Amino acid sequence: MAAITHLLKLEVPAAITSISSYSSSLALYLKAQILTYLCRTENIEEPTSEVQRAGLFTESEKLCRTILKNLSFEEEITRLKLEYGNSE
Amino acid sequence: MLDYLKERAGLVDMDATHVQEILVSISRQEENEGQLRVRRLELLLNTRILLSEVKLYNGEISASAKILRRALEIYRQYSEGKILAENAQEAEADIDIPNRDMGRKETVAAPAKKGGGNTKDNISQSVREDYEASKPIKELQMKEQLANWEYRNVPGPYFWLKLKTLLTRLLWDQIRLAEVDSLTNALENECNELNAQGFLRQVLCIRGYSAVQRGDVNGVIDSFERARKISLMNNYDDVKLAEMLSNYAVFLHERTHDEEAIELLKESHDLYN
């Protein structure tokens, strides 16, 4: 649980976010994946309750939705840039 | 290529050395854009796979299958060039949309008309003529599509196989055997075309499990033996093989083939160690 709490507190560093939307999405994806993995893995010494587990899955889902939104937005922007370039 | 790049850059009269530099820079930029697009689309698909996993562990199997179907549909549309960019609003909202039965359309054979072989021959003749007539148009369309970089830069076909295999496995969990059978048949052909032995083994395992549910003894033995052969040929001695062997052993034990079952269990045990 300590690992999960620590992971939840982690924010994507501004240095990564500033590079591109793809980099920050990748960082968020890794966070979501580790979170899902930790929820799935049973820790015998410190078991996660069902309520906690559901909350963590919701958090992971939220991260996935953010990634989908960000990436498709970036895809749209790139598309528009290319179209604008072509018309020029 | 040079003409295309000249047109793209809008260059008319320039110094030859500058033209070359600009052309190189444009082609590099396009390559980078293409690679970035592939990576973006791959991450989009991977995120959808993760989301479906999250839904699955939350106990929402239907929602999980829906997300995978949506991912497959989007991948198909991207590769056919039907969509060039997803709508950001839609991408976020598509998780909650009602099931549109995407990918569940089964091809229903047209009812055969009664009344002799002449009609049948006429129909097949007209179908053949239509196909021959549309062939050059289709080839032209394909060439046009391939000429645009947007259509070329999509994730590789292994993503398609991965998504489809996951969906098949999920459908098997729901015991939707008719859909599982049609998907495994399609997947087997695709795996053979791409020589994707790893995916083929997974598909054969799912087909074996499906045959167990249906009580098709020959189907089970054929599928598992083929999967085992592929594993041995390609050195896929992993946990999945061990799992398959133990399931196969249980099946043989139920059919009172205890000696073979014991051999398989020993093999499976060795793999786990």
mmCIF file of C-alpha atoms in Angstrom:
data_model
loop_
_atom_site.group_PDB
_atom_site.id
_atom_site.type_symbol
_atom_site.label_atom_id
_atom_site.label_comp_id
_atom_site.label_asym_id
_atom_site.label_seq_id
_atom_site.Cartn_x
_atom_site.Cartn_y
_atom_site.Cartn_z
ATOM 1 C CA MET A 1 0.000 0.000 0.000
ATOM 2 C CA ALA A 2 2.932 2.285 0.737
ATOM 3 C CA ALA A 3 4.113 1.861 -2.850
ATOM 4 C CA ILE A 4 0.650 2.691 -4.194
ATOM 5 C CA THR A 5 0.317 5.764 -1.980
ATOM 6 C CA HIS A 6 3.738 6.942 -3.107
ATOM 7 C CA LEU A 7 2.811 6.343 -6.743
ATOM 8 C CA LEU A 8 -0.473 8.224 -6.406
ATOM 9 C CA LYS A 9 1.373 11.249 -5.062
ATOM 10 C CA LEU A 10 3.762 11.270 -8.008
ATOM 11 C CA GLU A 11 3.119 13.917 -10.607
ATOM 12 C CA VAL A 12 4.442 13.947 -14.157
ATOM 13 C CA PRO A 13 7.430 16.334 -14.029
ATOM 14 C CA ALA A 14 7.038 19.631 -15.845
ATOM 15 C CA ALA A 15 10.212 18.878 -17.813
ATOM 16 C CA ILE A 16 8.489 15.881 -19.427
ATOM 17 C CA THR A 17 5.176 17.663 -19.972
ATOM 18 C CA SER A 18 6.953 20.492 -21.743
ATOM 19 C CA ILE A 19 8.561 18.158 -24.336
ATOM 20 C CA SER A 20 5.330 16.984 -25.929
ATOM 21 C CA SER A 21 1.879 15.672 -25.193
ATOM 22 C CA TYR A 22 3.114 12.232 -26.255
ATOM 23 C CA SER A 23 5.847 12.161 -23.578
ATOM 24 C CA SER A 24 3.488 13.173 -20.786
ATOM 25 C CA SER A 25 0.905 10.650 -22.037
ATOM 26 C CA LEU A 26 3.556 7.944 -21.986
ATOM 27 C CA ALA A 27 4.459 8.859 -18.414
ATOM 28 C CA LEU A 28 0.784 8.731 -17.417
ATOM 29 C CA TYR A 29 0.389 5.386 -19.204
ATOM 30 C CA LEU A 30 3.278 3.901 -17.244
ATOM 31 C CA LYS A 31 1.792 5.215 -14.012
ATOM 32 C CA ALA A 32 -1.607 3.680 -14.855
ATOM 33 C CA GLN A 33 0.011 0.376 -15.777
ATOM 34 C CA ILE A 34 2.060 0.136 -12.577
ATOM 35 C CA LEU A 35 -1.010 1.090 -10.553
ATOM 36 C CA THR A 36 -3.080 -1.655 -12.208
ATOM 37 C CA TYR A 37 -0.283 -4.180 -11.683
ATOM 38 C CA LEU A 38 0.047 -3.291 -7.985
ATOM 39 C CA CYS A 39 -3.725 -3.605 -7.516
ATOM 40 C CA ARG A 40 -3.750 -7.022 -9.137
ATOM 41 C CA THR A 41 -0.805 -8.342 -7.112
ATOM 42 C CA GLU A 42 -1.796 -9.684 -3.723
ATOM 43 C CA ASN A 43 0.336 -8.406 -0.867
ATOM 44 C CA ILE A 44 -0.029 -10.959 1.926
ATOM 45 C CA GLU A 45 1.552 -8.790 4.632
ATOM 46 C CA GLU A 46 -0.514 -5.732 3.818
ATOM 47 C CA PRO A 47 -3.649 -6.730 1.876
ATOM 48 C CA THR A 48 -5.592 -4.082 -0.007
ATOM 49 C CA SER A 49 -9.268 -3.868 0.871
ATOM 50 C CA GLU A 50 -11.935 -4.180 -1.818
ATOM 51 C CA VAL A 51 -12.910 -0.517 -1.396
ATOM 52 C CA GLN A 52 -9.308 0.616 -1.779
ATOM 53 C CA ARG A 53 -8.887 -1.621 -4.795
ATOM 54 C CA ALA A 54 -11.996 -0.223 -6.492
ATOM 55 C CA GLY A 55 -10.757 3.311 -5.827
ATOM 56 C CA LEU A 56 -7.376 2.539 -7.351
ATOM 57 C CA PHE A 57 -8.937 0.988 -10.433
ATOM 58 C CA THR A 58 -11.046 4.126 -10.826
ATOM 59 C CA GLU A 59 -7.881 6.208 -10.571
ATOM 60 C CA SER A 60 -6.224 4.062 -13.231
ATOM 61 C CA GLU A 61 -9.282 4.390 -15.476
ATOM 62 C CA LYS A 62 -9.236 8.155 -15.037
ATOM 63 C CA LEU A 63 -5.599 8.230 -16.128
ATOM 64 C CA CYS A 64 -6.420 6.149 -19.226
ATOM 65 C CA ARG A 65 -9.233 8.510 -20.178
ATOM 66 C CA THR A 66 -6.898 11.499 -19.825
ATOM 67 C CA ILE A 67 -4.349 9.815 -22.102
ATOM 68 C CA LEU A 68 -6.989 9.054 -24.740
ATOM 69 C CA LYS A 69 -8.188 12.636 -24.659
ATOM 70 C CA ASN A 70 -4.683 14.132 -24.827
ATOM 71 C CA LEU A 71 -3.399 11.874 -27.579
ATOM 72 C CA SER A 72 -6.392 12.194 -29.856
ATOM 73 C CA PHE A 73 -6.233 15.950 -29.373
ATOM 74 C CA GLU A 74 -2.564 15.932 -30.373
ATOM 75 C CA GLU A 75 -3.421 13.777 -33.392
ATOM 76 C CA GLU A 76 -6.052 16.296 -34.425
ATOM 77 C CA ILE A 77 -3.625 19.191 -34.032
ATOM 78 C CA THR A 78 -0.974 17.414 -36.138
ATOM 79 C CA ARG A 79 -3.555 16.708 -38.793
ATOM 80 C CA LEU A 80 -4.607 20.351 -38.891
ATOM 81 C CA LYS A 81 -0.969 21.468 -39.065
ATOM 82 C CA LEU A 82 -0.368 19.175 -42.035
ATOM 83 C CA GLU A 83 -3.503 20.338 -43.820
ATOM 84 C CA TYR A 84 -2.536 23.947 -43.198
ATOM 85 C CA GLY A 85 0.954 23.209 -44.529
ATOM 86 C CA ASN A 86 -0.462 21.584 -47.651
ATOM 87 C CA SER A 87 -2.799 24.460 -48.399
ATOM 88 C CA GLU A 88 0.086 26.888 -47.989
ATOM 89 C CA MET B 1 9.346 11.535 -55.306
ATOM 90 C CA LEU B 2 11.219 14.690 -56.267
ATOM 91 C CA ASP B 3 8.173 16.060 -58.071
ATOM 92 C CA TYR B 4 5.985 15.283 -55.117
ATOM 93 C CA LEU B 5 8.346 17.015 -52.700
ATOM 94 C CA LYS B 6 8.653 20.015 -54.990
ATOM 95 C CA GLU B 7 4.908 20.290 -55.127
ATOM 96 C CA ARG B 8 4.690 19.857 -51.359
ATOM 97 C CA ALA B 9 7.266 22.539 -50.718
ATOM 98 C CA GLY B 10 5.719 24.859 -53.285
ATOM 99 C CA LEU B 11 9.063 25.470 -54.897
ATOM 100 C CA VAL B 12 9.255 26.955 -58.355
ATOM 101 C CA ASP B 13 12.537 28.709 -59.049
ATOM 102 C CA MET B 14 15.299 28.385 -56.537
ATOM 103 C CA ASP B 15 18.964 27.771 -56.391
ATOM 104 C CA ALA B 16 19.669 24.052 -56.905
ATOM 105 C CA THR B 17 21.661 23.653 -53.679
ATOM 106 C CA HIS B 18 18.941 25.247 -51.561
ATOM 107 C CA VAL B 19 16.251 23.115 -53.183
ATOM 108 C CA GLN B 20 18.119 19.964 -52.264
ATOM 109 C CA GLU B 21 18.539 21.058 -48.640
ATOM 110 C CA ILE B 22 14.885 21.986 -48.302
ATOM 111 C CA LEU B 23 13.734 18.749 -49.921
ATOM 112 C CA VAL B 24 15.863 16.706 -47.557
ATOM 113 C CA SER B 25 14.554 18.643 -44.563
ATOM 114 C CA ILE B 26 10.918 18.156 -45.675
ATOM 115 C CA SER B 27 11.345 14.433 -46.259
ATOM 116 C CA ARG B 28 13.020 14.119 -42.826
ATOM 117 C CA GLN B 29 10.206 16.070 -41.209
ATOM 118 C CA GLU B 30 7.629 13.820 -42.863
ATOM 119 C CA GLU B 31 9.479 10.729 -41.694
ATOM 120 C CA ASN B 32 9.554 12.074 -38.151
ATOM 121 C CA GLU B 33 5.882 13.005 -38.300
ATOM 122 C CA GLY B 34 5.112 9.506 -39.577
ATOM 123 C CA GLN B 35 7.083 7.823 -36.799
ATOM 124 C CA LEU B 36 5.475 10.060 -34.199
ATOM 125 C CA ARG B 37 2.045 9.235 -35.557
ATOM 126 C CA VAL B 38 2.731 5.503 -35.353
ATOM 127 C CA ARG B 39 3.914 5.863 -31.765
ATOM 128 C CA ARG B 40 0.883 7.972 -30.856
ATOM 129 C CA LEU B 41 -1.534 5.462 -32.375
ATOM 130 C CA GLU B 42 0.296 2.588 -30.673
ATOM 131 C CA LEU B 43 -0.011 4.344 -27.329
ATOM 132 C CA LEU B 44 -3.701 4.982 -27.988
ATOM 133 C CA LEU B 45 -4.251 1.278 -28.669
ATOM 134 C CA ASN B 46 -2.151 0.240 -25.659
ATOM 135 C CA THR B 47 -4.144 2.595 -23.447
ATOM 136 C CA ARG B 48 -7.368 1.034 -24.683
ATOM 137 C CA ILE B 49 -5.957 -2.434 -23.899
ATOM 138 C CA LEU B 50 -5.038 -1.269 -20.372
ATOM 139 C CA LEU B 51 -8.465 0.269 -19.923
ATOM 140 C CA SER B 52 -10.127 -2.970 -20.962
ATOM 141 C CA GLU B 53 -7.925 -4.807 -18.428
ATOM 142 C CA VAL B 54 -8.970 -2.391 -15.696
ATOM 143 C CA LYS B 55 -12.625 -2.933 -16.587
ATOM 144 C CA LEU B 56 -12.071 -6.696 -16.594
ATOM 145 C CA TYR B 57 -10.523 -6.704 -13.105
ATOM 146 C CA ASN B 58 -13.398 -4.533 -11.945
ATOM 147 C CA GLY B 59 -15.757 -7.288 -13.097
ATOM 148 C CA GLU B 60 -17.171 -5.400 -16.071
ATOM 149 C CA ILE B 61 -16.562 -7.991 -18.805
ATOM 150 C CA SER B 62 -19.036 -6.504 -21.312
ATOM 151 C CA ALA B 63 -17.491 -3.040 -20.969
ATOM 152 C CA SER B 64 -14.045 -4.561 -21.422
ATOM 153 C CA ALA B 65 -15.117 -6.349 -24.627
ATOM 154 C CA LYS B 66 -16.754 -3.141 -25.849
ATOM 155 C CA ILE B 67 -13.489 -1.211 -25.465
ATOM 156 C CA LEU B 68 -11.551 -3.868 -27.378
ATOM 157 C CA ARG B 69 -14.136 -3.882 -30.160
ATOM 158 C CA ARG B 70 -13.894 -0.109 -30.328
ATOM 159 C CA ALA B 71 -10.075 -0.328 -30.514
ATOM 160 C CA LEU B 72 -10.308 -2.859 -33.353
ATOM 161 C CA GLU B 73 -12.789 -0.693 -35.212
ATOM 162 C CA ILE B 74 -10.592 2.394 -34.831
ATOM 163 C CA TYR B 75 -7.497 0.493 -35.957
ATOM 164 C CA ARG B 76 -9.368 -0.734 -39.047
ATOM 165 C CA GLN B 77 -10.618 2.749 -39.864
ATOM 166 C CA TYR B 78 -7.131 4.227 -39.498
ATOM 167 C CA SER B 79 -5.563 1.578 -41.719
ATOM 168 C CA GLU B 80 -8.246 1.995 -44.375
ATOM 169 C CA GLY B 81 -7.885 5.758 -44.186
ATOM 170 C CA LYS B 82 -11.524 6.306 -43.227
ATOM 171 C CA ILE B 83 -10.506 8.478 -40.289
ATOM 172 C CA LEU B 84 -7.344 10.521 -40.118
ATOM 173 C CA ALA B 85 -7.702 11.821 -36.587
ATOM 174 C CA GLU B 86 -9.992 10.883 -33.743
ATOM 175 C CA ASN B 87 -12.251 13.469 -32.267
ATOM 176 C CA ALA B 88 -10.945 14.301 -28.796
ATOM 177 C CA GLN B 89 -14.450 14.532 -27.324
ATOM 178 C CA GLU B 90 -15.465 11.214 -28.859
ATOM 179 C CA ALA B 91 -12.298 9.503 -27.691
ATOM 180 C CA GLU B 92 -13.127 10.317 -24.107
ATOM 181 C CA ALA B 93 -16.822 9.575 -24.386
ATOM 182 C CA ASP B 94 -16.582 6.344 -26.397
ATOM 183 C CA ILE B 95 -16.068 4.321 -23.234
ATOM 184 C CA ASP B 96 -19.577 5.056 -22.076
ATOM 185 C CA ILE B 97 -21.451 4.699 -25.366
ATOM 186 C CA PRO B 98 -23.993 1.884 -25.596
ATOM 187 C CA ASN B 99 -22.850 -1.268 -27.340
ATOM 188 C CA ARG B 100 -23.201 -0.792 -31.047
ATOM 189 C CA ASP B 101 -22.493 -4.476 -31.748
ATOM 190 C CA MET B 102 -19.369 -3.514 -33.619
ATOM 191 C CA GLY B 103 -17.636 -6.454 -35.202
ATOM 192 C CA ARG B 104 -20.510 -8.770 -34.395
ATOM 193 C CA LYS B 105 -22.067 -8.612 -37.783
ATOM 194 C CA GLU B 106 -22.200 -12.143 -39.023
ATOM 195 C CA THR B 107 -22.224 -12.746 -42.698
ATOM 196 C CA VAL B 108 -25.543 -14.303 -43.532
ATOM 197 C CA ALA B 109 -25.561 -16.391 -46.656
ATOM 198 C CA ALA B 110 -28.139 -15.341 -49.221
ATOM 199 C CA PRO B 111 -30.984 -17.833 -49.450
ATOM 200 C CA ALA B 112 -30.495 -20.173 -52.378
ATOM 201 C CA LYS B 113 -33.078 -19.798 -55.086
ATOM 202 C CA LYS B 114 -34.881 -22.842 -56.236
ATOM 203 C CA GLY B 115 -35.085 -23.530 -59.939
ATOM 204 C CA GLY B 116 -32.213 -25.292 -61.617
ATOM 205 C CA GLY B 117 -28.534 -24.667 -62.202
ATOM 206 C CA ASN B 118 -28.924 -22.089 -64.984
ATOM 207 C CA THR B 119 -29.900 -19.298 -62.605
ATOM 208 C CA LYS B 120 -26.972 -20.154 -60.357
ATOM 209 C CA ASP B 121 -24.577 -20.079 -63.271
ATOM 210 C CA ASN B 122 -25.968 -16.741 -64.428
ATOM 211 C CA ILE B 123 -25.536 -15.276 -60.958
ATOM 212 C CA SER B 124 -21.950 -16.510 -60.603
ATOM 213 C CA GLN B 125 -21.199 -15.208 -64.113
ATOM 214 C CA SER B 126 -22.541 -11.751 -63.289
ATOM 215 C CA VAL B 127 -20.645 -11.697 -59.975
ATOM 216 C CA ARG B 128 -17.437 -12.620 -61.797
ATOM 217 C CA GLU B 129 -18.017 -9.916 -64.409
ATOM 218 C CA ASP B 130 -18.683 -7.317 -61.707
ATOM 219 C CA TYR B 131 -15.496 -8.323 -59.920
ATOM 220 C CA GLU B 132 -13.433 -8.136 -63.118
ATOM 221 C CA ALA B 133 -14.916 -4.716 -63.907
ATOM 222 C CA SER B 134 -14.186 -3.309 -60.446
ATOM 223 C CA LYS B 135 -10.658 -4.785 -60.208
ATOM 224 C CA PRO B 136 -8.757 -1.918 -61.899
ATOM 225 C CA ILE B 137 -10.718 0.681 -59.909
ATOM 226 C CA LYS B 138 -9.897 -1.073 -56.648
ATOM 227 C CA GLU B 139 -6.221 -1.302 -57.540
ATOM 228 C CA LEU B 140 -6.187 2.398 -58.406
ATOM 229 C CA GLN B 141 -7.862 3.283 -55.123
ATOM 230 C CA MET B 142 -5.309 1.211 -53.253
ATOM 231 C CA LYS B 143 -2.429 2.902 -55.054
ATOM 232 C CA GLU B 144 -3.882 6.321 -54.259
ATOM 233 C CA GLN B 145 -4.214 5.384 -50.623
ATOM 234 C CA LEU B 146 -0.670 4.082 -50.413
ATOM 235 C CA ALA B 147 0.645 7.271 -51.989
ATOM 236 C CA ASN B 148 -0.501 9.260 -48.940
ATOM 237 C CA TRP B 149 1.708 9.024 -45.887
ATOM 238 C CA GLU B 150 -1.258 9.127 -43.516
ATOM 239 C CA TYR B 151 -2.341 5.669 -44.616
ATOM 240 C CA ARG B 152 1.110 4.150 -44.491
ATOM 241 C CA ASN B 153 1.942 5.301 -40.985
ATOM 242 C CA VAL B 154 -0.229 3.101 -38.801
ATOM 243 C CA PRO B 155 0.838 0.554 -36.171
ATOM 244 C CA GLY B 156 1.991 -2.811 -37.485
ATOM 245 C CA PRO B 157 -0.343 -5.761 -38.084
ATOM 246 C CA TYR B 158 0.750 -7.440 -34.854
ATOM 247 C CA PHE B 159 -1.337 -4.892 -32.943
ATOM 248 C CA TRP B 160 -4.348 -6.092 -34.874
ATOM 249 C CA LEU B 161 -3.594 -9.695 -33.925
ATOM 250 C CA LYS B 162 -3.006 -8.722 -30.298
ATOM 251 C CA LEU B 163 -6.318 -6.879 -30.029
ATOM 252 C CA LYS B 164 -8.240 -9.615 -31.775
ATOM 253 C CA THR B 165 -6.665 -12.384 -29.659
ATOM 254 C CA LEU B 166 -7.501 -10.510 -26.450
ATOM 255 C CA LEU B 167 -11.075 -10.031 -27.632
ATOM 256 C CA THR B 168 -11.394 -13.719 -28.528
ATOM 257 C CA ARG B 169 -10.119 -14.725 -25.112
ATOM 258 C CA LEU B 170 -12.606 -12.375 -23.483
ATOM 259 C CA LEU B 171 -15.468 -13.770 -25.539
ATOM 260 C CA TRP B 172 -14.409 -17.263 -24.529
ATOM 261 C CA ASP B 173 -14.624 -16.141 -20.885
ATOM 262 C CA GLN B 174 -18.221 -15.190 -21.624
ATOM 263 C CA ILE B 175 -18.776 -18.600 -23.327
ATOM 264 C CA ARG B 176 -19.874 -16.963 -26.585
ATOM 265 C CA LEU B 177 -18.682 -19.951 -28.559
ATOM 266 C CA ALA B 178 -20.146 -19.082 -31.977
ATOM 267 C CA GLU B 179 -18.307 -15.749 -32.007
ATOM 268 C CA VAL B 180 -15.147 -17.380 -30.654
ATOM 269 C CA ASP B 181 -15.181 -19.936 -33.480
ATOM 270 C CA SER B 182 -15.628 -17.355 -36.233
ATOM 271 C CA LEU B 183 -12.904 -15.145 -34.727
ATOM 272 C CA THR B 184 -10.439 -18.019 -34.265
ATOM 273 C CA ASN B 185 -10.961 -19.112 -37.892
ATOM 274 C CA ALA B 186 -10.268 -15.593 -39.140
ATOM 275 C CA LEU B 187 -7.313 -15.207 -36.780
ATOM 276 C CA GLU B 188 -5.751 -18.487 -37.850
ATOM 277 C CA ASN B 189 -5.683 -17.338 -41.477
ATOM 278 C CA GLU B 190 -4.255 -13.938 -40.515
ATOM 279 C CA CYS B 191 -1.569 -15.517 -38.313
ATOM 280 C CA ASN B 192 -0.578 -17.890 -41.118
ATOM 281 C CA GLU B 193 -0.357 -15.007 -43.575
ATOM 282 C CA LEU B 194 1.893 -13.022 -41.234
ATOM 283 C CA ASN B 195 3.729 -16.105 -39.975
ATOM 284 C CA ALA B 196 2.918 -15.041 -36.404
ATOM 285 C CA GLN B 197 3.573 -18.330 -34.640
ATOM 286 C CA GLY B 198 3.203 -16.940 -31.104
ATOM 287 C CA PHE B 199 -0.265 -15.598 -31.789
ATOM 288 C CA LEU B 200 -1.198 -18.759 -33.682
ATOM 289 C CA ARG B 201 -0.396 -20.812 -30.587
ATOM 290 C CA GLN B 202 -2.628 -18.584 -28.446
ATOM 291 C CA VAL B 203 -5.435 -18.865 -30.994
ATOM 292 C CA LEU B 204 -5.142 -22.647 -31.086
ATOM 293 C CA CYS B 205 -5.264 -22.773 -27.273
ATOM 294 C CA ILE B 206 -8.475 -20.727 -27.246
ATOM 295 C CA ARG B 207 -9.919 -22.950 -29.959
ATOM 296 C CA GLY B 208 -9.004 -25.992 -27.862
ATOM 297 C CA TYR B 209 -10.777 -24.552 -24.794
ATOM 298 C CA SER B 210 -13.790 -23.736 -26.961
ATOM 299 C CA ALA B 211 -13.820 -27.307 -28.310
ATOM 300 C CA VAL B 212 -13.790 -28.595 -24.714
ATOM 301 C CA GLN B 213 -16.929 -26.554 -24.013
ATOM 302 C CA ARG B 214 -18.610 -27.943 -27.118
ATOM 303 C CA GLY B 215 -17.543 -31.523 -26.348
ATOM 304 C CA ASP B 216 -15.627 -31.838 -29.629
ATOM 305 C CA VAL B 217 -12.964 -34.403 -28.655
ATOM 306 C CA ASN B 218 -11.151 -34.423 -32.024
ATOM 307 C CA GLY B 219 -11.125 -30.643 -32.106
ATOM 308 C CA VAL B 220 -9.546 -30.464 -28.641
ATOM 309 C CA ILE B 221 -6.816 -32.978 -29.434
ATOM 310 C CA ASP B 222 -6.070 -31.402 -32.815
ATOM 311 C CA SER B 223 -5.860 -27.838 -31.410
ATOM 312 C CA PHE B 224 -3.762 -28.685 -28.358
ATOM 313 C CA GLU B 225 -1.393 -30.939 -30.290
ATOM 314 C CA ARG B 226 -0.847 -28.245 -32.928
ATOM 315 C CA ALA B 227 -0.269 -25.606 -30.234
ATOM 316 C CA ARG B 228 2.195 -27.932 -28.495
ATOM 317 C CA LYS B 229 4.034 -28.595 -31.758
ATOM 318 C CA ILE B 230 4.349 -24.846 -32.462
ATOM 319 C CA SER B 231 5.682 -24.266 -28.936
ATOM 320 C CA LEU B 232 8.300 -26.991 -29.328
ATOM 321 C CA MET B 233 9.358 -25.821 -32.774
ATOM 322 C CA ASN B 234 9.773 -22.200 -31.683
ATOM 323 C CA ASN B 235 11.032 -22.833 -28.117
ATOM 324 C CA TYR B 236 7.997 -21.140 -26.526
ATOM 325 C CA ASP B 237 8.508 -22.917 -23.207
ATOM 326 C CA ASP B 238 6.721 -20.410 -21.021
ATOM 327 C CA VAL B 239 3.918 -20.302 -18.463
ATOM 328 C CA LYS B 240 1.262 -20.232 -21.162
ATOM 329 C CA LEU B 241 2.504 -23.569 -22.487
ATOM 330 C CA ALA B 242 2.542 -24.988 -18.960
ATOM 331 C CA GLU B 243 -1.041 -23.786 -18.422
ATOM 332 C CA MET B 244 -2.160 -25.319 -21.715
ATOM 333 C CA LEU B 245 -0.446 -28.638 -20.969
ATOM 334 C CA SER B 246 -2.053 -28.917 -17.541
ATOM 335 C CA ASN B 247 -5.482 -28.189 -19.019
ATOM 336 C CA TYR B 248 -4.851 -30.756 -21.751
ATOM 337 C CA ALA B 249 -3.806 -33.271 -19.074
ATOM 338 C CA VAL B 250 -7.056 -32.705 -17.166
ATOM 339 C CA PHE B 251 -8.999 -33.268 -20.390
ATOM 340 C CA LEU B 252 -7.154 -36.542 -21.097
ATOM 341 C CA HIS B 253 -7.608 -37.695 -17.495
ATOM 342 C CA GLU B 254 -11.375 -37.182 -17.816
ATOM 343 C CA ARG B 255 -11.253 -39.414 -20.914
ATOM 344 C CA THR B 256 -9.359 -42.060 -18.874
ATOM 345 C CA HIS B 257 -6.085 -41.567 -20.772
ATOM 346 C CA ASP B 258 -4.188 -41.395 -17.505
ATOM 347 C CA GLU B 259 -0.724 -42.329 -18.770
ATOM 348 C CA GLU B 260 -0.639 -39.524 -21.318
ATOM 349 C CA ALA B 261 -2.116 -37.151 -18.734
ATOM 350 C CA ILE B 262 0.672 -37.949 -16.258
ATOM 351 C CA GLU B 263 3.330 -37.364 -18.938
ATOM 352 C CA LEU B 264 1.813 -33.993 -19.783
ATOM 353 C CA LEU B 265 1.602 -32.973 -16.141
ATOM 354 C CA LYS B 266 5.280 -33.858 -15.644
ATOM 355 C CA GLU B 267 6.161 -31.729 -18.657
ATOM 356 C CA SER B 268 4.046 -28.878 -17.342
ATOM 357 C CA HIS B 269 5.603 -29.176 -13.869
ATOM 358 C CA ASP B 270 9.106 -28.972 -15.364
ATOM 359 C CA LEU B 271 8.137 -25.788 -17.184
ATOM 360 C CA TYR B 272 6.881 -24.149 -13.983
ATOM 361 C CA ASN B 273 10.204 -24.932 -12.341
#
